[in-house]
Every structure is written in C-alpha cells, then in structure tokens.
Amino acid sequence: AQKVTQAQTEISVVEKEDVTLDCVYETRDTTYYLFWYKQPPSGELVFLIRRNSFDEQNEISGRYSWNFQKSTSSFNFTITASQVVDSAVYFCALRRAGSARQLTFGSGTQLTVLP
Amino acid sequence: DTGVSQDPRHKITKRGQNVTFRCDPISEHNRLYWYRQTLGQGPEFLTYFQNEAQLEKSRLLSDRFSAERPKGSFSTLEIQRTEQGDSAMYLCASSLVSSTRNEQFFGPGTRLTVL
C-alpha cells in the first residue's frame, strides 16, 4: 500500500521568511514518482514538480526548491523569501510506475504568508 | 491553450436526486481521471480512462457512481440517489501518455452540496 504523510496541517510565516513543507511517503515499489501541487483559494490544483525515484538530485526553480532523500523517504519543499501570493494549500503526491496511474495525495499543508 | 474545464462549478441538490458532471480534458490528452476531495483532505482517486476505456476504478466508487468517456474526449460522472456524504469537490485531471511527461493537469472542480 502507498501512503503520503504531510504532518504539518497549517504553517504561518511572515513575508520574506523561508518555509519548508515536509512530505514523507511509504511505498514498496522501487520505481515511483513524487509530485507537489499547489491549491490556491480558487481551488484548482496547480502542478509544481515531478521527481522520479531514481533521480535524487535536488531541484531549484526560482524561489522554490525540493529536497528528495530516498534514505528517509522524504520529499520536502522549501519556499525562499515567501510572498503573500504563496498562500495556498500544498499537496505532496505519490504515483506508482507501471499500470496503476492514480496519484496518492497527502492531506495537505495550509500555508499562510502574512504581510 | 485551454486547460481542463469542468461544468458545473457548483451544484446544490437534495438527497436522493441524481447529478451529472462534465469534464473536458486538454485536447491532446488521452488519459482522464476523476478524484474526490473532501474538506481538509487531499484528493482521492475514483477512476480513470485511457481514451474511451475505463481502466481502473477505486473501491470508493460505489454502484451509485458511474463514469463514461464515450468518444475518448469529454467525460461525465453521474451520481445516482445522492447522499449527504457525497458532498465534496469532484476534480477531473488529464494527462498525455508519453515516456517522459505524464503529469496530471487538474480542472477547477465541481463542488457538490447535498442537502
């Protein structure tokens, strides 16, 4: 069975602070994919990143960075110099390789960035 | 470039009524997914199609739920004899099967309220 745990239900920071959102996953598969999605108040899930299980290189995209550590089954997401527009619910998700294509989501972290 | 669209955006119905939702995927995408999201939770997989074939269904999809994708383009999700527990956001996503990019792109969702 697969499981994604986002232990932080809510995080509140002041603008320009850095913030890290934690994601821990469980899977018996050796090949899988990890994702982060953003859900702003409008409700539409916005794709942020996909990471393959065999690629442990960290990635940076502007103010966003992701730290994938297979040894601890974690895929954490850091926002540097947070902005009010970053306020949203962020979901981490896991997908098996092969025929099963659905995403297994965590319960999400509500990030509030205060001005 | 149009994204995934869903109609209606909101639906209020009385318990026992039938409802039908529509999803139009991104035009070249051959996979289409339905998820359900309740308040404070991540989306949960319901079913998915590759072209017109329904390839997988979750145990969450009771016999009151039926989904179709008759021509491999748009899809409909029908709920018969709605119950209050069906109140949720119903999300549709689409993806393109390829060897490198298979991210799921989500629509804005249909929020169902069963009174």
PDB file of C-alpha atoms in Angstrom:
ATOM      1  CA  ALA A   1       0.000   0.000   0.000  1.00  0.00           C
ATOM      2  CA  GLN A   2       1.081   3.545  -0.606  1.00  0.00           C
ATOM      3  CA  LYS A   3       0.818   6.415   1.808  1.00  0.00           C
ATOM      4  CA  VAL A   4       1.830  10.081   1.879  1.00  0.00           C
ATOM      5  CA  THR A   5       2.073  11.943   5.160  1.00  0.00           C
ATOM      6  CA  GLN A   6       2.170  15.699   5.497  1.00  0.00           C
ATOM      7  CA  ALA A   7       2.410  16.163   9.233  1.00  0.00           C
ATOM      8  CA  GLN A   8       2.158  19.953   9.119  1.00  0.00           C
ATOM      9  CA  THR A   9      -1.515  20.816   8.871  1.00  0.00           C
ATOM     10  CA  GLU A  10      -1.021  24.586   8.947  1.00  0.00           C
ATOM     11  CA  ILE A  11       2.010  26.854   8.774  1.00  0.00           C
ATOM     12  CA  SER A  12       2.020  30.605   9.142  1.00  0.00           C
ATOM     13  CA  VAL A  13       5.023  32.773   8.268  1.00  0.00           C
ATOM     14  CA  VAL A  14       5.721  36.426   7.732  1.00  0.00           C
ATOM     15  CA  GLU A  15       6.529  37.599   4.235  1.00  0.00           C
ATOM     16  CA  LYS A  16      10.179  37.122   3.177  1.00  0.00           C
ATOM     17  CA  GLU A  17      10.727  34.257   5.611  1.00  0.00           C
ATOM     18  CA  ASP A  18      11.825  30.892   4.251  1.00  0.00           C
ATOM     19  CA  VAL A  19       9.493  27.970   4.871  1.00  0.00           C
ATOM     20  CA  THR A  20       9.857  24.208   4.406  1.00  0.00           C
ATOM     21  CA  LEU A  21       6.914  21.895   3.864  1.00  0.00           C
ATOM     22  CA  ASP A  22       7.538  18.294   4.853  1.00  0.00           C
ATOM     23  CA  CYS A  23       6.453  15.203   2.968  1.00  0.00           C
ATOM     24  CA  VAL A  24       7.105  11.595   3.965  1.00  0.00           C
ATOM     25  CA  TYR A  25       5.957   8.715   1.812  1.00  0.00           C
ATOM     26  CA  GLU A  26       5.605   4.950   2.035  1.00  0.00           C
ATOM     27  CA  THR A  27       5.777   2.559  -0.875  1.00  0.00           C
ATOM     28  CA  ARG A  28       7.055  -0.929  -1.574  1.00  0.00           C
ATOM     29  CA  ASP A  29       7.844  -0.051  -5.166  1.00  0.00           C
ATOM     30  CA  THR A  30      11.379   0.591  -6.337  1.00  0.00           C
ATOM     31  CA  THR A  31      10.223   2.845  -9.156  1.00  0.00           C
ATOM     32  CA  TYR A  32       7.762   5.612  -8.422  1.00  0.00           C
ATOM     33  CA  TYR A  33       7.149   9.307  -8.939  1.00  0.00           C
ATOM     34  CA  LEU A  34       6.688  12.111  -6.450  1.00  0.00           C
ATOM     35  CA  PHE A  35       4.811  15.341  -7.061  1.00  0.00           C
ATOM     36  CA  TRP A  36       3.979  18.636  -5.441  1.00  0.00           C
ATOM     37  CA  TYR A  37       0.787  20.528  -6.253  1.00  0.00           C
ATOM     38  CA  LYS A  38      -0.423  23.928  -5.089  1.00  0.00           C
ATOM     39  CA  GLN A  39      -4.115  24.591  -4.440  1.00  0.00           C
ATOM     40  CA  PRO A  40      -4.841  28.319  -4.108  1.00  0.00           C
ATOM     41  CA  PRO A  41      -8.158  29.580  -2.722  1.00  0.00           C
ATOM     42  CA  SER A  42      -9.666  29.345  -6.208  1.00  0.00           C
ATOM     43  CA  GLY A  43      -9.479  25.558  -5.812  1.00  0.00           C
ATOM     44  CA  GLU A  44      -7.617  24.471  -8.933  1.00  0.00           C
ATOM     45  CA  LEU A  45      -4.643  22.200  -8.310  1.00  0.00           C
ATOM     46  CA  VAL A  46      -1.510  23.568  -9.955  1.00  0.00           C
ATOM     47  CA  PHE A  47       1.324  21.192 -10.819  1.00  0.00           C
ATOM     48  CA  LEU A  48       4.690  22.293  -9.412  1.00  0.00           C
ATOM     49  CA  ILE A  49       7.158  19.449  -9.834  1.00  0.00           C
ATOM     50  CA  ARG A  50       7.599  15.761 -10.605  1.00  0.00           C
ATOM     51  CA  ARG A  51      10.546  13.725  -9.372  1.00  0.00           C
ATOM     52  CA  ASN A  52      11.482  10.154 -10.382  1.00  0.00           C
ATOM     53  CA  SER A  53      12.570   7.735  -7.671  1.00  0.00           C
ATOM     54  CA  PHE A  54      15.879   7.054  -9.413  1.00  0.00           C
ATOM     55  CA  ASP A  55      16.806  10.742  -9.611  1.00  0.00           C
ATOM     56  CA  GLU A  56      17.824  12.070  -6.223  1.00  0.00           C
ATOM     57  CA  GLN A  57      19.204  15.357  -7.441  1.00  0.00           C
ATOM     58  CA  ASN A  58      17.705  18.300  -5.674  1.00  0.00           C
ATOM     59  CA  GLU A  59      15.990  20.858  -7.837  1.00  0.00           C
ATOM     60  CA  ILE A  60      15.662  24.602  -7.676  1.00  0.00           C
ATOM     61  CA  SER A  61      13.187  26.687  -9.620  1.00  0.00           C
ATOM     62  CA  GLY A  62      13.276  30.343  -8.720  1.00  0.00           C
ATOM     63  CA  ARG A  63      12.242  30.678  -5.090  1.00  0.00           C
ATOM     64  CA  TYR A  64      11.210  27.009  -4.934  1.00  0.00           C
ATOM     65  CA  SER A  65      13.493  24.111  -4.124  1.00  0.00           C
ATOM     66  CA  TRP A  66      12.904  20.438  -3.463  1.00  0.00           C
ATOM     67  CA  ASN A  67      14.971  18.035  -1.376  1.00  0.00           C
ATOM     68  CA  PHE A  68      14.416  14.362  -2.234  1.00  0.00           C
ATOM     69  CA  GLN A  69      16.013  11.866   0.160  1.00  0.00           C
ATOM     70  CA  LYS A  70      15.278   8.255  -0.606  1.00  0.00           C
ATOM     71  CA  SER A  71      17.020   7.065   2.573  1.00  0.00           C
ATOM     72  CA  THR A  72      14.423   8.812   4.707  1.00  0.00           C
ATOM     73  CA  SER A  73      11.530   8.563   2.202  1.00  0.00           C
ATOM     74  CA  SER A  74      11.128  12.304   2.230  1.00  0.00           C
ATOM     75  CA  PHE A  75      10.456  14.884  -0.461  1.00  0.00           C
ATOM     76  CA  ASN A  76      10.471  18.279   1.203  1.00  0.00           C
ATOM     77  CA  PHE A  77       9.602  21.583  -0.423  1.00  0.00           C
ATOM     78  CA  THR A  78      11.187  24.911   0.503  1.00  0.00           C
ATOM     79  CA  ILE A  79       9.967  28.345  -0.471  1.00  0.00           C
ATOM     80  CA  THR A  80      12.619  31.023  -0.100  1.00  0.00           C
ATOM     81  CA  ALA A  81      11.658  34.612   0.636  1.00  0.00           C
ATOM     82  CA  SER A  82       7.965  33.756   0.853  1.00  0.00           C
ATOM     83  CA  GLN A  83       5.345  36.089  -0.592  1.00  0.00           C
ATOM     84  CA  VAL A  84       1.687  36.620   0.221  1.00  0.00           C
ATOM     85  CA  VAL A  85       0.785  35.026  -3.136  1.00  0.00           C
ATOM     86  CA  ASP A  86       2.351  31.788  -1.918  1.00  0.00           C
ATOM     87  CA  SER A  87      -0.562  31.369   0.500  1.00  0.00           C
ATOM     88  CA  ALA A  88      -2.289  28.152  -0.508  1.00  0.00           C
ATOM     89  CA  VAL A  89      -2.680  24.503   0.382  1.00  0.00           C
ATOM     90  CA  TYR A  90       0.253  22.433  -0.835  1.00  0.00           C
ATOM     91  CA  PHE A  91      -0.114  18.736  -1.565  1.00  0.00           C
ATOM     92  CA  CYS A  92       2.551  16.112  -1.923  1.00  0.00           C
ATOM     93  CA  ALA A  93       1.587  13.083  -4.020  1.00  0.00           C
ATOM     94  CA  LEU A  94       2.966   9.691  -4.998  1.00  0.00           C
ATOM     95  CA  ARG A  95       2.347   7.652  -8.127  1.00  0.00           C
ATOM     96  CA  ARG A  96       3.397   4.127  -8.898  1.00  0.00           C
ATOM     97  CA  ALA A  97       5.131   3.324 -12.132  1.00  0.00           C
ATOM     98  CA  GLY A  98       3.526   0.710 -14.354  1.00  0.00           C
ATOM     99  CA  SER A  99      -0.161   0.208 -14.933  1.00  0.00           C
ATOM    100  CA  ALA A 100      -1.572   1.950 -11.829  1.00  0.00           C
ATOM    101  CA  ARG A 101      -1.647   5.612 -12.716  1.00  0.00           C
ATOM    102  CA  GLN A 102      -3.551   7.316  -9.978  1.00  0.00           C
ATOM    103  CA  LEU A 103      -1.969   9.783  -7.578  1.00  0.00           C
ATOM    104  CA  THR A 104      -1.999   9.167  -3.843  1.00  0.00           C
ATOM    105  CA  PHE A 105      -2.131  12.517  -2.089  1.00  0.00           C
ATOM    106  CA  GLY A 106      -1.196  13.617   1.380  1.00  0.00           C
ATOM    107  CA  SER A 107      -3.697  15.606   3.407  1.00  0.00           C
ATOM    108  CA  GLY A 108      -2.025  18.891   2.510  1.00  0.00           C
ATOM    109  CA  THR A 109      -0.363  21.769   4.349  1.00  0.00           C
ATOM    110  CA  GLN A 110      -2.148  25.109   4.551  1.00  0.00           C
ATOM    111  CA  LEU A 111       0.497  27.817   4.177  1.00  0.00           C
ATOM    112  CA  THR A 112      -0.405  31.355   5.163  1.00  0.00           C
ATOM    113  CA  VAL A 113       2.075  34.108   4.390  1.00  0.00           C
ATOM    114  CA  LEU A 114       1.342  37.260   6.332  1.00  0.00           C
ATOM    115  CA  PRO A 115       2.305  40.693   5.004  1.00  0.00           C
TER     116      PRO A 115
ATOM    117  CA  ASP B   1      -4.007  26.719 -24.871  1.00  0.00           C
ATOM    118  CA  THR B   2      -7.071  25.791 -22.828  1.00  0.00           C
ATOM    119  CA  GLY B   3      -6.743  23.737 -19.701  1.00  0.00           C
ATOM    120  CA  VAL B   4      -9.079  21.166 -18.203  1.00  0.00           C
ATOM    121  CA  SER B   5     -12.600  22.511 -17.827  1.00  0.00           C
ATOM    122  CA  GLN B   6     -15.423  21.235 -15.653  1.00  0.00           C
ATOM    123  CA  ASP B   7     -19.105  22.005 -15.609  1.00  0.00           C
ATOM    124  CA  PRO B   8     -20.903  22.982 -13.496  1.00  0.00           C
ATOM    125  CA  ARG B   9     -18.595  24.637 -10.989  1.00  0.00           C
ATOM    126  CA  HIS B  10     -21.157  24.337  -8.217  1.00  0.00           C
ATOM    127  CA  LYS B  11     -24.132  22.044  -7.756  1.00  0.00           C
ATOM    128  CA  ILE B  12     -26.619  22.009  -4.912  1.00  0.00           C
ATOM    129  CA  THR B  13     -29.061  19.147  -4.842  1.00  0.00           C
ATOM    130  CA  LYS B  14     -31.438  17.416  -2.495  1.00  0.00           C
ATOM    131  CA  ARG B  15     -30.745  13.996  -1.116  1.00  0.00           C
ATOM    132  CA  GLY B  16     -31.967  11.281  -3.433  1.00  0.00           C
ATOM    133  CA  GLN B  17     -31.590  13.269  -6.644  1.00  0.00           C
ATOM    134  CA  ASN B  18     -29.269  12.316  -9.493  1.00  0.00           C
ATOM    135  CA  VAL B  19     -26.493  14.631 -10.633  1.00  0.00           C
ATOM    136  CA  THR B  20     -24.146  14.594 -13.603  1.00  0.00           C
ATOM    137  CA  PHE B  21     -20.854  16.421 -14.009  1.00  0.00           C
ATOM    138  CA  ARG B  22     -18.880  17.004 -17.157  1.00  0.00           C
ATOM    139  CA  CYS B  23     -15.137  17.227 -17.723  1.00  0.00           C
ATOM    140  CA  ASP B  24     -13.373  18.401 -20.888  1.00  0.00           C
ATOM    141  CA  PRO B  25      -9.687  17.454 -20.813  1.00  0.00           C
ATOM    142  CA  ILE B  26      -6.807  19.172 -22.549  1.00  0.00           C
ATOM    143  CA  SER B  27      -7.409  18.348 -26.194  1.00  0.00           C
ATOM    144  CA  GLU B  28      -4.483  16.050 -26.969  1.00  0.00           C
ATOM    145  CA  HIS B  29      -4.558  14.237 -23.613  1.00  0.00           C
ATOM    146  CA  ASN B  30      -5.631  10.610 -23.807  1.00  0.00           C
ATOM    147  CA  ARG B  31      -5.885   9.873 -20.086  1.00  0.00           C
ATOM    148  CA  LEU B  32      -8.623  11.311 -17.927  1.00  0.00           C
ATOM    149  CA  TYR B  33      -9.025  10.917 -14.160  1.00  0.00           C
ATOM    150  CA  TRP B  34     -11.709  11.630 -11.596  1.00  0.00           C
ATOM    151  CA  TYR B  35     -10.884  12.421  -7.979  1.00  0.00           C
ATOM    152  CA  ARG B  36     -12.961  13.421  -4.975  1.00  0.00           C
ATOM    153  CA  GLN B  37     -11.772  15.897  -2.367  1.00  0.00           C
ATOM    154  CA  THR B  38     -13.489  16.472   0.960  1.00  0.00           C
ATOM    155  CA  LEU B  39     -12.796  19.424   3.199  1.00  0.00           C
ATOM    156  CA  GLY B  40      -9.334  19.378   4.739  1.00  0.00           C
ATOM    157  CA  GLN B  41      -8.211  16.319   2.805  1.00  0.00           C
ATOM    158  CA  GLY B  42      -6.217  15.596  -0.296  1.00  0.00           C
ATOM    159  CA  PRO B  43      -7.927  14.352  -3.443  1.00  0.00           C
ATOM    160  CA  GLU B  44      -8.823  10.664  -3.544  1.00  0.00           C
ATOM    161  CA  PHE B  45      -8.760   8.695  -6.771  1.00  0.00           C
ATOM    162  CA  LEU B  46     -12.075   7.487  -8.148  1.00  0.00           C
ATOM    163  CA  THR B  47     -11.462   6.222 -11.686  1.00  0.00           C
ATOM    164  CA  TYR B  48      -9.510   6.789 -14.860  1.00  0.00           C
ATOM    165  CA  PHE B  49      -9.857   6.343 -18.606  1.00  0.00           C
ATOM    166  CA  GLN B  50      -7.381   5.811 -21.354  1.00  0.00           C
ATOM    167  CA  ASN B  51      -9.144   7.037 -24.466  1.00  0.00           C
ATOM    168  CA  GLU B  52     -12.678   5.642 -24.101  1.00  0.00           C
ATOM    169  CA  ALA B  53     -11.730   2.634 -21.949  1.00  0.00           C
ATOM    170  CA  GLN B  54     -12.290   2.807 -18.200  1.00  0.00           C
ATOM    171  CA  LEU B  55      -9.192   1.030 -16.920  1.00  0.00           C
ATOM    172  CA  GLU B  56      -9.377   1.358 -13.175  1.00  0.00           C
ATOM    173  CA  LYS B  57     -11.968   2.067 -10.505  1.00  0.00           C
ATOM    174  CA  SER B  58     -11.429   2.760  -6.826  1.00  0.00           C
ATOM    175  CA  ARG B  59     -13.404   0.989  -4.122  1.00  0.00           C
ATOM    176  CA  LEU B  60     -14.676   4.497  -3.296  1.00  0.00           C
ATOM    177  CA  LEU B  61     -16.709   4.334  -6.500  1.00  0.00           C
ATOM    178  CA  SER B  62     -19.893   2.721  -5.238  1.00  0.00           C
ATOM    179  CA  ASP B  63     -22.547   1.358  -7.580  1.00  0.00           C
ATOM    180  CA  ARG B  64     -24.339   4.709  -7.380  1.00  0.00           C
ATOM    181  CA  PHE B  65     -21.453   6.273  -9.291  1.00  0.00           C
ATOM    182  CA  SER B  66     -20.886   5.806 -12.991  1.00  0.00           C
ATOM    183  CA  ALA B  67     -18.402   7.448 -15.315  1.00  0.00           C
ATOM    184  CA  GLU B  68     -18.215   7.456 -19.074  1.00  0.00           C
ATOM    185  CA  ARG B  69     -15.967   8.773 -21.779  1.00  0.00           C
ATOM    186  CA  PRO B  70     -17.880   7.715 -24.883  1.00  0.00           C
ATOM    187  CA  LYS B  71     -15.684   9.155 -27.625  1.00  0.00           C
ATOM    188  CA  GLY B  72     -12.423   9.399 -25.788  1.00  0.00           C
ATOM    189  CA  SER B  73     -12.777  13.137 -25.351  1.00  0.00           C
ATOM    190  CA  PHE B  74     -15.037  14.593 -22.636  1.00  0.00           C
ATOM    191  CA  SER B  75     -16.183  12.534 -19.677  1.00  0.00           C
ATOM    192  CA  THR B  76     -19.241  12.514 -17.440  1.00  0.00           C
ATOM    193  CA  LEU B  77     -19.554  11.418 -13.841  1.00  0.00           C
ATOM    194  CA  GLU B  78     -23.050  10.604 -12.637  1.00  0.00           C
ATOM    195  CA  ILE B  79     -24.107  10.079  -9.057  1.00  0.00           C
ATOM    196  CA  GLN B  80     -27.487   8.453  -8.549  1.00  0.00           C
ATOM    197  CA  ARG B  81     -29.603   8.782  -5.403  1.00  0.00           C
ATOM    198  CA  THR B  82     -27.221  11.291  -3.858  1.00  0.00           C
ATOM    199  CA  GLU B  83     -26.458  11.119  -0.150  1.00  0.00           C
ATOM    200  CA  GLN B  84     -25.169  13.826   2.158  1.00  0.00           C
ATOM    201  CA  GLY B  85     -21.835  12.001   2.315  1.00  0.00           C
ATOM    202  CA  ASP B  86     -21.403  12.649  -1.394  1.00  0.00           C
ATOM    203  CA  SER B  87     -20.878  16.346  -0.682  1.00  0.00           C
ATOM    204  CA  ALA B  88     -17.357  17.088  -1.877  1.00  0.00           C
ATOM    205  CA  MET B  89     -15.307  18.682  -4.626  1.00  0.00           C
ATOM    206  CA  TYR B  90     -15.109  16.457  -7.694  1.00  0.00           C
ATOM    207  CA  LEU B  91     -11.902  17.021  -9.615  1.00  0.00           C
ATOM    208  CA  CYS B  92     -11.041  15.967 -13.121  1.00  0.00           C
ATOM    209  CA  ALA B  93      -7.497  15.692 -14.436  1.00  0.00           C
ATOM    210  CA  SER B  94      -5.948  14.734 -17.743  1.00  0.00           C
ATOM    211  CA  SER B  95      -2.542  13.621 -18.911  1.00  0.00           C
ATOM    212  CA  LEU B  96      -0.713  12.607 -22.050  1.00  0.00           C
ATOM    213  CA  VAL B  97       0.860   9.186 -22.096  1.00  0.00           C
ATOM    214  CA  SER B  98       4.457   9.509 -23.110  1.00  0.00           C
ATOM    215  CA  SER B  99       7.775   8.203 -21.985  1.00  0.00           C
ATOM    216  CA  THR B 100       8.869  11.432 -20.361  1.00  0.00           C
ATOM    217  CA  ARG B 101       5.986  13.672 -19.362  1.00  0.00           C
ATOM    218  CA  ASN B 102       2.907  12.266 -17.703  1.00  0.00           C
ATOM    219  CA  GLU B 103       1.888  14.912 -15.214  1.00  0.00           C
ATOM    220  CA  GLN B 104      -1.784  15.189 -14.447  1.00  0.00           C
ATOM    221  CA  PHE B 105      -3.302  18.617 -15.012  1.00  0.00           C
ATOM    222  CA  PHE B 106      -6.385  19.387 -12.971  1.00  0.00           C
ATOM    223  CA  GLY B 107      -9.560  21.276 -13.695  1.00  0.00           C
ATOM    224  CA  PRO B 108     -11.208  23.756 -11.303  1.00  0.00           C
ATOM    225  CA  GLY B 109     -13.528  21.122  -9.883  1.00  0.00           C
ATOM    226  CA  THR B 110     -17.255  20.804  -9.322  1.00  0.00           C
ATOM    227  CA  ARG B 111     -18.347  21.450  -5.766  1.00  0.00           C
ATOM    228  CA  LEU B 112     -21.342  19.294  -4.858  1.00  0.00           C
ATOM    229  CA  THR B 113     -23.532  20.068  -1.874  1.00  0.00           C
ATOM    230  CA  VAL B 114     -26.214  17.533  -0.981  1.00  0.00           C
ATOM    231  CA  LEU B 115     -28.884  18.914   1.328  1.00  0.00           C
TER     232      LEU B 115
END
